[in-house]
Amino acid sequence: MKKNNVVKVFFISLLKSILFIIILLLTGFASYKISYTILSDNGGNIGTSKGDIADIIEDAQTDEVSRNLIYVCNDDRITNLMLEICNTKTNNMDYVTIPVRTEYTIPTTMYQKLCTVNQEIPQIIRIGRIKTYFANSDEAFGYGELIIEKMLGIKISYYTVLDQETYKSHYTSKRVGVRFKPSGTATATPGPDGSVPEVQYIRTPQRISVASNTYINQLKDINGSQEKIAEYIKEQYEGVESNLTVYNKIGYIECYEKMNVDYFHYWGIPGTYNGKVFSVDTKAAKSFLNKLANNTTSYTAPQESRTVSKNNNRKAKSSKGSSIIVLNGSRISGLAAATQERLNADGFSVNQIGDYTDETLTRTRIIVKENGTGNDLAGYFADPEIVTGDVREGFDIEIIIGTADAN
């Protein structure tokens, strides 16, 4: 009997100990969930009183330079991709557009590991199709972040996913020429006289994302107010997917408070098009992105909008109100109509479109009747040529689109 009692007491004590441990675990888990609910990007109300915000800013851990990969999605398709670089040392904000038509060959070691996730994933992937390669969105955006890190040669801090409607309300597109030194040119072969040829730059036309006027005005409205900035960030990150919590994002309030939205800078990524497919120059991209991240000089003026013209010293005049004809000199269908729609939407007057049959142009040509006009049209094209000359009867400006503006 004594032996049975001992065994019984032992098991009762053991059960009590196990029950006590379970209660402790449940209590800890409940506390974690409550904290997570309050502080995470899907959480409840974050206090925006001055005292609450001061505590959050003091406690939140943030990187001095964060790199936020912004996906823009329409169902299973990634329609736009940007890298936001927020520098809390200089209060600079840079946005780098990565073409979604980029194709990238995944390095063999990484590819073998990804095949354990999905055996059907191709080694040569199209960035805009990342979501179709994985079973769910979390995997797609997470593994996509790793792939893009490898492609750009940099470390990405976190990612954010915007829907198409949000993107359109915040950003618009702009045509630029991305100029860079291609990798592999530093070892150019010396000429007969022993001199090494100067490294040649490549200029690639790209369409990049820039903040819309509506978004700029919205950011200006909250500028200087910690309460408004905190509430704005919370609202933004509650409505999107992200692996950064609102709590951590609010750690950037001091930086956002000091930023001037007019000084935001926008860039394309070094690389080249082969037909409709874009290839990133990883070495050049890594060098460029690290220069942005390591920049120690604060932006104190709006970004320069560089345009190329034969008459750079002439006084600029507005082309709005001028009668414009757009001709397609690229032999690629649809470019004239697309240009007409874009220019008319911005207040220009494109009254006619057509085809230019004399020759196939590479570089877009803007012909103006009057010196000084046409400069405000240059930003819509990649490295256009602006000349003063004869324009078709009934028009003030003639734009002939070249193949450089087909991408």
PDB file of C-alpha atoms in Angstrom, residues 80-353:
ATOM      1  CA  ASN A  80       6.233  47.799 -60.567  1.00  0.00           C
ATOM      2  CA  LEU A  81       9.272  47.355 -58.350  1.00  0.00           C
ATOM      3  CA  MET A  82      11.217  50.004 -56.422  1.00  0.00           C
ATOM      4  CA  LEU A  83      13.954  50.097 -53.817  1.00  0.00           C
ATOM      5  CA  GLU A  84      13.441  52.848 -51.239  1.00  0.00           C
ATOM      6  CA  ILE A  85      16.659  53.892 -49.503  1.00  0.00           C
ATOM      7  CA  CYS A  86      16.023  55.891 -46.319  1.00  0.00           C
ATOM      8  CA  ASN A  87      19.180  57.406 -44.829  1.00  0.00           C
ATOM      9  CA  THR A  88      18.640  58.576 -41.239  1.00  0.00           C
ATOM     10  CA  LYS A  89      22.142  60.104 -41.114  1.00  0.00           C
ATOM     11  CA  THR A  90      21.551  62.559 -43.964  1.00  0.00           C
ATOM     12  CA  ASN A  91      17.720  62.487 -44.024  1.00  0.00           C
ATOM     13  CA  ASN A  92      17.938  61.638 -47.734  1.00  0.00           C
ATOM     14  CA  MET A  93      15.301  59.535 -49.471  1.00  0.00           C
ATOM     15  CA  ASP A  94      16.138  57.779 -52.744  1.00  0.00           C
ATOM     16  CA  TYR A  95      13.836  55.666 -54.912  1.00  0.00           C
ATOM     17  CA  VAL A  96      15.400  53.283 -57.442  1.00  0.00           C
ATOM     18  CA  THR A  97      13.129  51.671 -60.044  1.00  0.00           C
ATOM     19  CA  ILE A  98      13.887  48.084 -61.121  1.00  0.00           C
ATOM     20  CA  PRO A  99      12.206  47.081 -64.412  1.00  0.00           C
ATOM     21  CA  VAL A 100       9.764  44.189 -63.914  1.00  0.00           C
ATOM     22  CA  ARG A 101      10.829  42.863 -67.312  1.00  0.00           C
ATOM     23  CA  THR A 102      14.197  42.037 -65.789  1.00  0.00           C
ATOM     24  CA  GLU A 103      15.383  38.478 -66.367  1.00  0.00           C
ATOM     25  CA  TYR A 104      17.919  37.038 -63.939  1.00  0.00           C
ATOM     26  CA  THR A 105      19.812  33.754 -63.877  1.00  0.00           C
ATOM     27  CA  ILE A 106      19.762  32.475 -60.294  1.00  0.00           C
ATOM     28  CA  PRO A 107      23.225  31.279 -59.163  1.00  0.00           C
ATOM     29  CA  THR A 108      23.426  27.475 -59.073  1.00  0.00           C
ATOM     30  CA  THR A 109      23.795  27.092 -55.284  1.00  0.00           C
ATOM     31  CA  MET A 110      20.805  29.335 -54.573  1.00  0.00           C
ATOM     32  CA  TYR A 111      18.807  27.672 -57.345  1.00  0.00           C
ATOM     33  CA  GLN A 112      19.367  24.203 -55.864  1.00  0.00           C
ATOM     34  CA  LYS A 113      18.059  25.430 -52.506  1.00  0.00           C
ATOM     35  CA  LEU A 114      15.023  27.063 -54.114  1.00  0.00           C
ATOM     36  CA  CYS A 115      14.223  23.804 -55.902  1.00  0.00           C
ATOM     37  CA  THR A 116      13.537  22.258 -52.491  1.00  0.00           C
ATOM     38  CA  VAL A 117      10.735  24.808 -52.154  1.00  0.00           C
ATOM     39  CA  ASN A 118       9.417  24.360 -55.697  1.00  0.00           C
ATOM     40  CA  GLN A 119      10.962  21.923 -58.156  1.00  0.00           C
ATOM     41  CA  GLU A 120       9.285  23.729 -61.056  1.00  0.00           C
ATOM     42  CA  ILE A 121      10.948  27.104 -60.503  1.00  0.00           C
ATOM     43  CA  PRO A 122      13.077  28.028 -63.555  1.00  0.00           C
ATOM     44  CA  GLN A 123      16.698  29.061 -63.104  1.00  0.00           C
ATOM     45  CA  ILE A 124      16.167  32.036 -65.396  1.00  0.00           C
ATOM     46  CA  ILE A 125      13.324  33.990 -63.843  1.00  0.00           C
ATOM     47  CA  ARG A 126      11.334  37.048 -64.881  1.00  0.00           C
ATOM     48  CA  ILE A 127      11.065  39.454 -61.930  1.00  0.00           C
ATOM     49  CA  GLY A 128       7.478  40.409 -62.757  1.00  0.00           C
ATOM     50  CA  ARG A 129       6.426  36.745 -62.446  1.00  0.00           C
ATOM     51  CA  ILE A 130       7.911  35.988 -59.027  1.00  0.00           C
ATOM     52  CA  LYS A 131       4.475  35.375 -57.489  1.00  0.00           C
ATOM     53  CA  THR A 132       3.752  32.574 -59.963  1.00  0.00           C
ATOM     54  CA  TYR A 133       6.838  30.612 -58.885  1.00  0.00           C
ATOM     55  CA  PHE A 134       5.770  30.059 -55.268  1.00  0.00           C
ATOM     56  CA  ALA A 135       2.779  28.588 -53.464  1.00  0.00           C
ATOM     57  CA  ASN A 136       1.787  31.696 -51.514  1.00  0.00           C
ATOM     58  CA  SER A 137       2.489  35.419 -51.300  1.00  0.00           C
ATOM     59  CA  ASP A 138       4.665  35.246 -48.182  1.00  0.00           C
ATOM     60  CA  GLU A 139       7.020  32.784 -49.879  1.00  0.00           C
ATOM     61  CA  ALA A 140       7.012  34.773 -53.121  1.00  0.00           C
ATOM     62  CA  PHE A 141       7.883  38.099 -51.504  1.00  0.00           C
ATOM     63  CA  GLY A 142      10.349  36.593 -49.031  1.00  0.00           C
ATOM     64  CA  TYR A 143      12.253  34.474 -51.544  1.00  0.00           C
ATOM     65  CA  GLY A 144      11.895  37.278 -54.104  1.00  0.00           C
ATOM     66  CA  GLU A 145      13.691  39.584 -51.676  1.00  0.00           C
ATOM     67  CA  LEU A 146      16.583  37.094 -51.426  1.00  0.00           C
ATOM     68  CA  ILE A 147      16.787  36.707 -55.204  1.00  0.00           C
ATOM     69  CA  ILE A 148      16.800  40.476 -55.770  1.00  0.00           C
ATOM     70  CA  GLU A 149      19.444  40.896 -53.054  1.00  0.00           C
ATOM     71  CA  LYS A 150      21.668  38.527 -55.014  1.00  0.00           C
ATOM     72  CA  MET A 151      20.856  40.242 -58.313  1.00  0.00           C
ATOM     73  CA  LEU A 152      21.712  43.707 -56.968  1.00  0.00           C
ATOM     74  CA  GLY A 153      24.627  42.590 -54.808  1.00  0.00           C
ATOM     75  CA  ILE A 154      23.258  44.331 -51.697  1.00  0.00           C
ATOM     76  CA  LYS A 155      21.393  43.601 -48.467  1.00  0.00           C
ATOM     77  CA  ILE A 156      17.683  44.526 -48.345  1.00  0.00           C
ATOM     78  CA  SER A 157      16.229  45.495 -44.960  1.00  0.00           C
ATOM     79  CA  TYR A 158      12.576  44.580 -45.531  1.00  0.00           C
ATOM     80  CA  TYR A 159       9.832  44.538 -48.141  1.00  0.00           C
ATOM     81  CA  THR A 160       6.463  46.235 -48.605  1.00  0.00           C
ATOM     82  CA  VAL A 161       3.641  45.283 -50.975  1.00  0.00           C
ATOM     83  CA  LEU A 162       1.324  47.914 -52.485  1.00  0.00           C
ATOM     84  CA  ASP A 163      -1.782  47.270 -54.560  1.00  0.00           C
ATOM     85  CA  GLN A 164      -2.180  48.891 -57.962  1.00  0.00           C
ATOM     86  CA  GLU A 165      -4.666  51.502 -56.730  1.00  0.00           C
ATOM     87  CA  THR A 166      -2.365  52.718 -53.942  1.00  0.00           C
ATOM     88  CA  TYR A 167       0.589  52.887 -56.314  1.00  0.00           C
ATOM     89  CA  LYS A 168      -1.348  54.983 -58.843  1.00  0.00           C
ATOM     90  CA  SER A 169      -2.405  57.432 -56.133  1.00  0.00           C
ATOM     91  CA  HIS A 170       1.194  57.839 -54.922  1.00  0.00           C
ATOM     92  CA  TYR A 171       3.387  57.610 -58.005  1.00  0.00           C
ATOM     93  CA  THR A 172       3.610  58.461 -61.666  1.00  0.00           C
ATOM     94  CA  SER A 173       6.171  57.483 -64.287  1.00  0.00           C
ATOM     95  CA  LYS A 174       8.921  59.425 -65.987  1.00  0.00           C
ATOM     96  CA  ARG A 175      11.205  58.578 -68.886  1.00  0.00           C
ATOM     97  CA  VAL A 176      14.937  58.946 -68.168  1.00  0.00           C
ATOM     98  CA  GLY A 177      18.271  57.862 -69.567  1.00  0.00           C
ATOM     99  CA  VAL A 178      20.313  55.832 -67.042  1.00  0.00           C
ATOM    100  CA  ARG A 179      24.044  56.459 -67.565  1.00  0.00           C
ATOM    101  CA  PHE A 180      26.616  54.080 -66.082  1.00  0.00           C
ATOM    102  CA  LYS A 181      29.952  52.393 -66.652  1.00  0.00           C
ATOM    103  CA  PRO A 182      29.328  48.749 -67.560  1.00  0.00           C
ATOM    104  CA  SER A 183      31.217  46.160 -65.518  1.00  0.00           C
ATOM    105  CA  GLY A 184      34.172  44.487 -67.192  1.00  0.00           C
ATOM    106  CA  THR A 185      35.387  47.616 -69.010  1.00  0.00           C
ATOM    107  CA  ALA A 186      38.137  48.522 -66.577  1.00  0.00           C
ATOM    108  CA  THR A 187      40.563  46.104 -68.267  1.00  0.00           C
ATOM    109  CA  ALA A 188      40.279  47.622 -71.735  1.00  0.00           C
ATOM    110  CA  THR A 189      43.022  46.555 -74.160  1.00  0.00           C
ATOM    111  CA  PRO A 190      45.744  49.222 -74.676  1.00  0.00           C
ATOM    112  CA  GLY A 191      46.024  50.714 -78.132  1.00  0.00           C
ATOM    113  CA  PRO A 192      49.122  50.548 -80.405  1.00  0.00           C
ATOM    114  CA  ASP A 193      50.606  53.560 -78.607  1.00  0.00           C
ATOM    115  CA  GLY A 194      50.234  51.853 -75.226  1.00  0.00           C
ATOM    116  CA  SER A 195      47.398  54.099 -74.007  1.00  0.00           C
ATOM    117  CA  VAL A 196      44.343  52.506 -72.401  1.00  0.00           C
ATOM    118  CA  PRO A 197      41.051  53.609 -73.993  1.00  0.00           C
ATOM    119  CA  GLU A 198      38.769  55.701 -71.812  1.00  0.00           C
ATOM    120  CA  VAL A 199      35.954  53.711 -70.245  1.00  0.00           C
ATOM    121  CA  GLN A 200      32.796  54.244 -72.256  1.00  0.00           C
ATOM    122  CA  TYR A 201      29.508  54.958 -70.544  1.00  0.00           C
ATOM    123  CA  ILE A 202      26.278  53.232 -71.489  1.00  0.00           C
ATOM    124  CA  ARG A 203      23.018  55.191 -71.517  1.00  0.00           C
ATOM    125  CA  THR A 204      19.878  53.058 -71.176  1.00  0.00           C
ATOM    126  CA  PRO A 205      16.370  54.532 -71.529  1.00  0.00           C
ATOM    127  CA  GLN A 206      14.095  53.543 -68.648  1.00  0.00           C
ATOM    128  CA  ARG A 207      10.721  54.513 -67.240  1.00  0.00           C
ATOM    129  CA  ILE A 208      11.030  55.185 -63.510  1.00  0.00           C
ATOM    130  CA  SER A 209       8.512  55.825 -60.723  1.00  0.00           C
ATOM    131  CA  VAL A 210       8.380  59.279 -59.126  1.00  0.00           C
ATOM    132  CA  ALA A 211       6.052  60.697 -56.476  1.00  0.00           C
ATOM    133  CA  SER A 212       2.843  62.196 -57.875  1.00  0.00           C
ATOM    134  CA  ASN A 213       1.827  65.758 -57.100  1.00  0.00           C
ATOM    135  CA  THR A 214      -1.058  64.464 -54.980  1.00  0.00           C
ATOM    136  CA  TYR A 215       1.290  62.329 -52.888  1.00  0.00           C
ATOM    137  CA  ILE A 216       3.806  65.172 -52.538  1.00  0.00           C
ATOM    138  CA  ASN A 217       1.083  67.504 -51.260  1.00  0.00           C
ATOM    139  CA  GLN A 218      -0.091  64.815 -48.843  1.00  0.00           C
ATOM    140  CA  LEU A 219       3.423  64.425 -47.438  1.00  0.00           C
ATOM    141  CA  LYS A 220       3.879  68.185 -47.201  1.00  0.00           C
ATOM    142  CA  ASP A 221       0.670  68.432 -45.194  1.00  0.00           C
ATOM    143  CA  ILE A 222       2.040  66.167 -42.454  1.00  0.00           C
ATOM    144  CA  ASN A 223       5.583  67.559 -42.540  1.00  0.00           C
ATOM    145  CA  GLY A 224       6.860  68.752 -39.169  1.00  0.00           C
ATOM    146  CA  SER A 225       4.183  67.040 -37.072  1.00  0.00           C
ATOM    147  CA  GLN A 226       5.252  63.891 -35.230  1.00  0.00           C
ATOM    148  CA  GLU A 227       1.627  63.038 -34.456  1.00  0.00           C
ATOM    149  CA  LYS A 228       0.556  63.291 -38.104  1.00  0.00           C
ATOM    150  CA  ILE A 229       3.612  61.376 -39.322  1.00  0.00           C
ATOM    151  CA  ALA A 230       3.074  58.561 -36.804  1.00  0.00           C
ATOM    152  CA  GLU A 231      -0.592  58.258 -37.690  1.00  0.00           C
ATOM    153  CA  TYR A 232       0.214  58.406 -41.412  1.00  0.00           C
ATOM    154  CA  ILE A 233       2.802  55.622 -41.185  1.00  0.00           C
ATOM    155  CA  LYS A 234       0.440  53.490 -39.117  1.00  0.00           C
ATOM    156  CA  GLU A 235      -2.393  53.960 -41.637  1.00  0.00           C
ATOM    157  CA  GLN A 236      -0.098  53.178 -44.582  1.00  0.00           C
ATOM    158  CA  TYR A 237       1.328  50.013 -43.065  1.00  0.00           C
ATOM    159  CA  GLU A 238      -1.978  48.669 -41.816  1.00  0.00           C
ATOM    160  CA  GLY A 239      -3.226  48.560 -45.388  1.00  0.00           C
ATOM    161  CA  VAL A 240      -0.256  46.774 -46.980  1.00  0.00           C
ATOM    162  CA  GLU A 241       1.725  43.583 -46.620  1.00  0.00           C
ATOM    163  CA  SER A 242       5.155  44.082 -45.084  1.00  0.00           C
ATOM    164  CA  ASN A 243       7.675  42.223 -42.969  1.00  0.00           C
ATOM    165  CA  LEU A 244       8.421  45.474 -41.107  1.00  0.00           C
ATOM    166  CA  THR A 245       6.133  46.304 -38.195  1.00  0.00           C
ATOM    167  CA  VAL A 246       4.545  49.684 -37.642  1.00  0.00           C
ATOM    168  CA  TYR A 247       6.510  49.834 -34.389  1.00  0.00           C
ATOM    169  CA  ASN A 248       9.833  49.719 -36.229  1.00  0.00           C
ATOM    170  CA  LYS A 249       8.653  52.000 -39.018  1.00  0.00           C
ATOM    171  CA  ILE A 250       7.698  54.652 -36.475  1.00  0.00           C
ATOM    172  CA  GLY A 251      11.338  54.616 -35.426  1.00  0.00           C
ATOM    173  CA  TYR A 252      11.996  56.590 -38.598  1.00  0.00           C
ATOM    174  CA  ILE A 253       9.730  59.465 -37.525  1.00  0.00           C
ATOM    175  CA  GLU A 254      12.605  61.799 -36.720  1.00  0.00           C
ATOM    176  CA  CYS A 255      14.055  61.209 -40.168  1.00  0.00           C
ATOM    177  CA  TYR A 256      10.696  61.714 -41.902  1.00  0.00           C
ATOM    178  CA  GLU A 257      10.150  64.883 -39.875  1.00  0.00           C
ATOM    179  CA  LYS A 258      13.378  66.425 -41.200  1.00  0.00           C
ATOM    180  CA  MET A 259      12.958  65.310 -44.809  1.00  0.00           C
ATOM    181  CA  ASN A 260      11.927  67.695 -47.555  1.00  0.00           C
ATOM    182  CA  VAL A 261       9.741  65.826 -50.026  1.00  0.00           C
ATOM    183  CA  ASP A 262      10.888  68.205 -52.784  1.00  0.00           C
ATOM    184  CA  TYR A 263      14.392  66.806 -52.301  1.00  0.00           C
ATOM    185  CA  PHE A 264      13.476  63.140 -52.819  1.00  0.00           C
ATOM    186  CA  HIS A 265      15.644  61.653 -55.569  1.00  0.00           C
ATOM    187  CA  TYR A 266      14.569  59.099 -58.181  1.00  0.00           C
ATOM    188  CA  TRP A 267      16.784  56.782 -60.203  1.00  0.00           C
ATOM    189  CA  GLY A 268      16.878  53.906 -62.659  1.00  0.00           C
ATOM    190  CA  ILE A 269      19.054  50.821 -62.217  1.00  0.00           C
ATOM    191  CA  PRO A 270      22.217  50.144 -64.272  1.00  0.00           C
ATOM    192  CA  GLY A 271      21.511  47.570 -66.944  1.00  0.00           C
ATOM    193  CA  THR A 272      20.552  47.089 -70.575  1.00  0.00           C
ATOM    194  CA  TYR A 273      17.596  46.001 -72.673  1.00  0.00           C
ATOM    195  CA  ASN A 274      17.812  43.178 -75.172  1.00  0.00           C
ATOM    196  CA  GLY A 275      14.602  43.591 -77.074  1.00  0.00           C
ATOM    197  CA  LYS A 276      11.910  43.675 -74.391  1.00  0.00           C
ATOM    198  CA  VAL A 277      14.027  41.917 -71.719  1.00  0.00           C
ATOM    199  CA  PHE A 278      16.118  43.881 -69.207  1.00  0.00           C
ATOM    200  CA  SER A 279      19.332  42.614 -67.591  1.00  0.00           C
ATOM    201  CA  VAL A 280      20.763  44.252 -64.473  1.00  0.00           C
ATOM    202  CA  ASP A 281      24.494  44.926 -64.442  1.00  0.00           C
ATOM    203  CA  THR A 282      25.046  43.523 -60.928  1.00  0.00           C
ATOM    204  CA  LYS A 283      28.505  44.998 -60.396  1.00  0.00           C
ATOM    205  CA  ALA A 284      27.489  48.471 -61.570  1.00  0.00           C
ATOM    206  CA  ALA A 285      24.194  48.292 -59.625  1.00  0.00           C
ATOM    207  CA  LYS A 286      25.958  47.296 -56.401  1.00  0.00           C
ATOM    208  CA  SER A 287      28.433  50.174 -56.760  1.00  0.00           C
ATOM    209  CA  PHE A 288      25.665  52.668 -57.491  1.00  0.00           C
ATOM    210  CA  LEU A 289      23.365  51.543 -54.638  1.00  0.00           C
ATOM    211  CA  ASN A 290      26.223  51.526 -52.137  1.00  0.00           C
ATOM    212  CA  LYS A 291      27.108  55.082 -53.148  1.00  0.00           C
ATOM    213  CA  LEU A 292      23.535  56.143 -52.396  1.00  0.00           C
ATOM    214  CA  ALA A 293      23.542  54.331 -49.043  1.00  0.00           C
ATOM    215  CA  ASN A 294      26.991  55.617 -48.040  1.00  0.00           C
ATOM    216  CA  ASN A 295      26.354  59.183 -49.134  1.00  0.00           C
ATOM    217  CA  THR A 296      27.229  61.533 -46.264  1.00  0.00           C
ATOM    218  CA  THR A 297      25.934  64.714 -47.905  1.00  0.00           C
ATOM    219  CA  SER A 298      22.341  65.798 -47.351  1.00  0.00           C
ATOM    220  CA  TYR A 299      20.248  66.800 -50.348  1.00  0.00           C
ATOM    221  CA  THR A 300      19.588  70.536 -50.155  1.00  0.00           C
ATOM    222  CA  ALA A 301      17.913  71.113 -53.514  1.00  0.00           C
ATOM    223  CA  PRO A 302      15.508  69.316 -55.862  1.00  0.00           C
ATOM    224  CA  GLN A 303      17.029  66.664 -58.103  1.00  0.00           C
ATOM    225  CA  GLU A 304      18.355  68.014 -61.381  1.00  0.00           C
ATOM    226  CA  SER A 305      16.367  67.046 -64.447  1.00  0.00           C
ATOM    227  CA  ARG A 306      19.011  66.654 -67.105  1.00  0.00           C
ATOM    228  CA  THR A 307      17.944  66.990 -70.730  1.00  0.00           C
ATOM    229  CA  VAL A 308      20.116  66.814 -73.809  1.00  0.00           C
ATOM    230  CA  SER A 309      19.772  69.301 -76.616  1.00  0.00           C
ATOM    231  CA  LYS A 310      21.885  70.868 -79.345  1.00  0.00           C
ATOM    232  CA  ASN A 311      20.996  74.342 -78.094  1.00  0.00           C
ATOM    233  CA  ASN A 312      21.458  74.061 -74.341  1.00  0.00           C
ATOM    234  CA  ASN A 313      22.098  77.777 -73.899  1.00  0.00           C
ATOM    235  CA  ARG A 314      18.816  79.003 -75.322  1.00  0.00           C
ATOM    236  CA  LYS A 315      16.136  80.417 -73.058  1.00  0.00           C
ATOM    237  CA  ALA A 316      13.487  77.851 -72.208  1.00  0.00           C
ATOM    238  CA  LYS A 317       9.856  78.475 -73.155  1.00  0.00           C
ATOM    239  CA  SER A 318       6.766  76.436 -72.396  1.00  0.00           C
ATOM    240  CA  SER A 319       5.600  74.123 -75.171  1.00  0.00           C
ATOM    241  CA  LYS A 320       2.073  74.010 -73.761  1.00  0.00           C
ATOM    242  CA  GLY A 321      -0.212  75.791 -76.174  1.00  0.00           C
ATOM    243  CA  SER A 322       1.958  74.819 -79.144  1.00  0.00           C
ATOM    244  CA  SER A 323       0.432  72.541 -81.778  1.00  0.00           C
ATOM    245  CA  ILE A 324       2.344  69.245 -81.759  1.00  0.00           C
ATOM    246  CA  ILE A 325       2.487  66.334 -84.195  1.00  0.00           C
ATOM    247  CA  VAL A 326       4.021  63.007 -83.120  1.00  0.00           C
ATOM    248  CA  LEU A 327       5.433  60.624 -85.721  1.00  0.00           C
ATOM    249  CA  ASN A 328       6.623  57.072 -85.149  1.00  0.00           C
ATOM    250  CA  GLY A 329      10.114  56.692 -86.588  1.00  0.00           C
ATOM    251  CA  SER A 330      10.877  53.411 -84.792  1.00  0.00           C
ATOM    252  CA  ARG A 331       8.821  50.949 -86.879  1.00  0.00           C
ATOM    253  CA  ILE A 332       7.426  49.689 -83.544  1.00  0.00           C
ATOM    254  CA  SER A 333       3.657  50.023 -83.489  1.00  0.00           C
ATOM    255  CA  GLY A 334       1.765  51.969 -80.845  1.00  0.00           C
ATOM    256  CA  LEU A 335       4.474  54.415 -79.742  1.00  0.00           C
ATOM    257  CA  ALA A 336       2.946  57.529 -81.311  1.00  0.00           C
ATOM    258  CA  ALA A 337      -0.487  56.877 -79.805  1.00  0.00           C
ATOM    259  CA  ALA A 338       0.982  56.172 -76.359  1.00  0.00           C
ATOM    260  CA  THR A 339       3.039  59.372 -76.518  1.00  0.00           C
ATOM    261  CA  GLN A 340       0.000  61.396 -77.586  1.00  0.00           C
ATOM    262  CA  GLU A 341      -2.005  60.097 -74.651  1.00  0.00           C
ATOM    263  CA  ARG A 342       0.786  60.804 -72.153  1.00  0.00           C
ATOM    264  CA  LEU A 343       1.526  64.337 -73.390  1.00  0.00           C
ATOM    265  CA  ASN A 344      -2.125  65.361 -73.689  1.00  0.00           C
ATOM    266  CA  ALA A 345      -2.750  64.102 -70.146  1.00  0.00           C
ATOM    267  CA  ASP A 346      -0.006  66.479 -68.959  1.00  0.00           C
ATOM    268  CA  GLY A 347      -1.478  69.527 -70.697  1.00  0.00           C
ATOM    269  CA  PHE A 348       0.324  69.524 -74.056  1.00  0.00           C
ATOM    270  CA  SER A 349      -1.575  69.638 -77.370  1.00  0.00           C
ATOM    271  CA  VAL A 350      -0.755  66.677 -79.598  1.00  0.00           C
ATOM    272  CA  ASN A 351      -3.272  67.199 -82.395  1.00  0.00           C
ATOM    273  CA  GLN A 352      -2.068  64.518 -84.800  1.00  0.00           C
ATOM    274  CA  ILE A 353      -0.013  61.324 -84.940  1.00  0.00           C
TER     275      ILE A 353
END
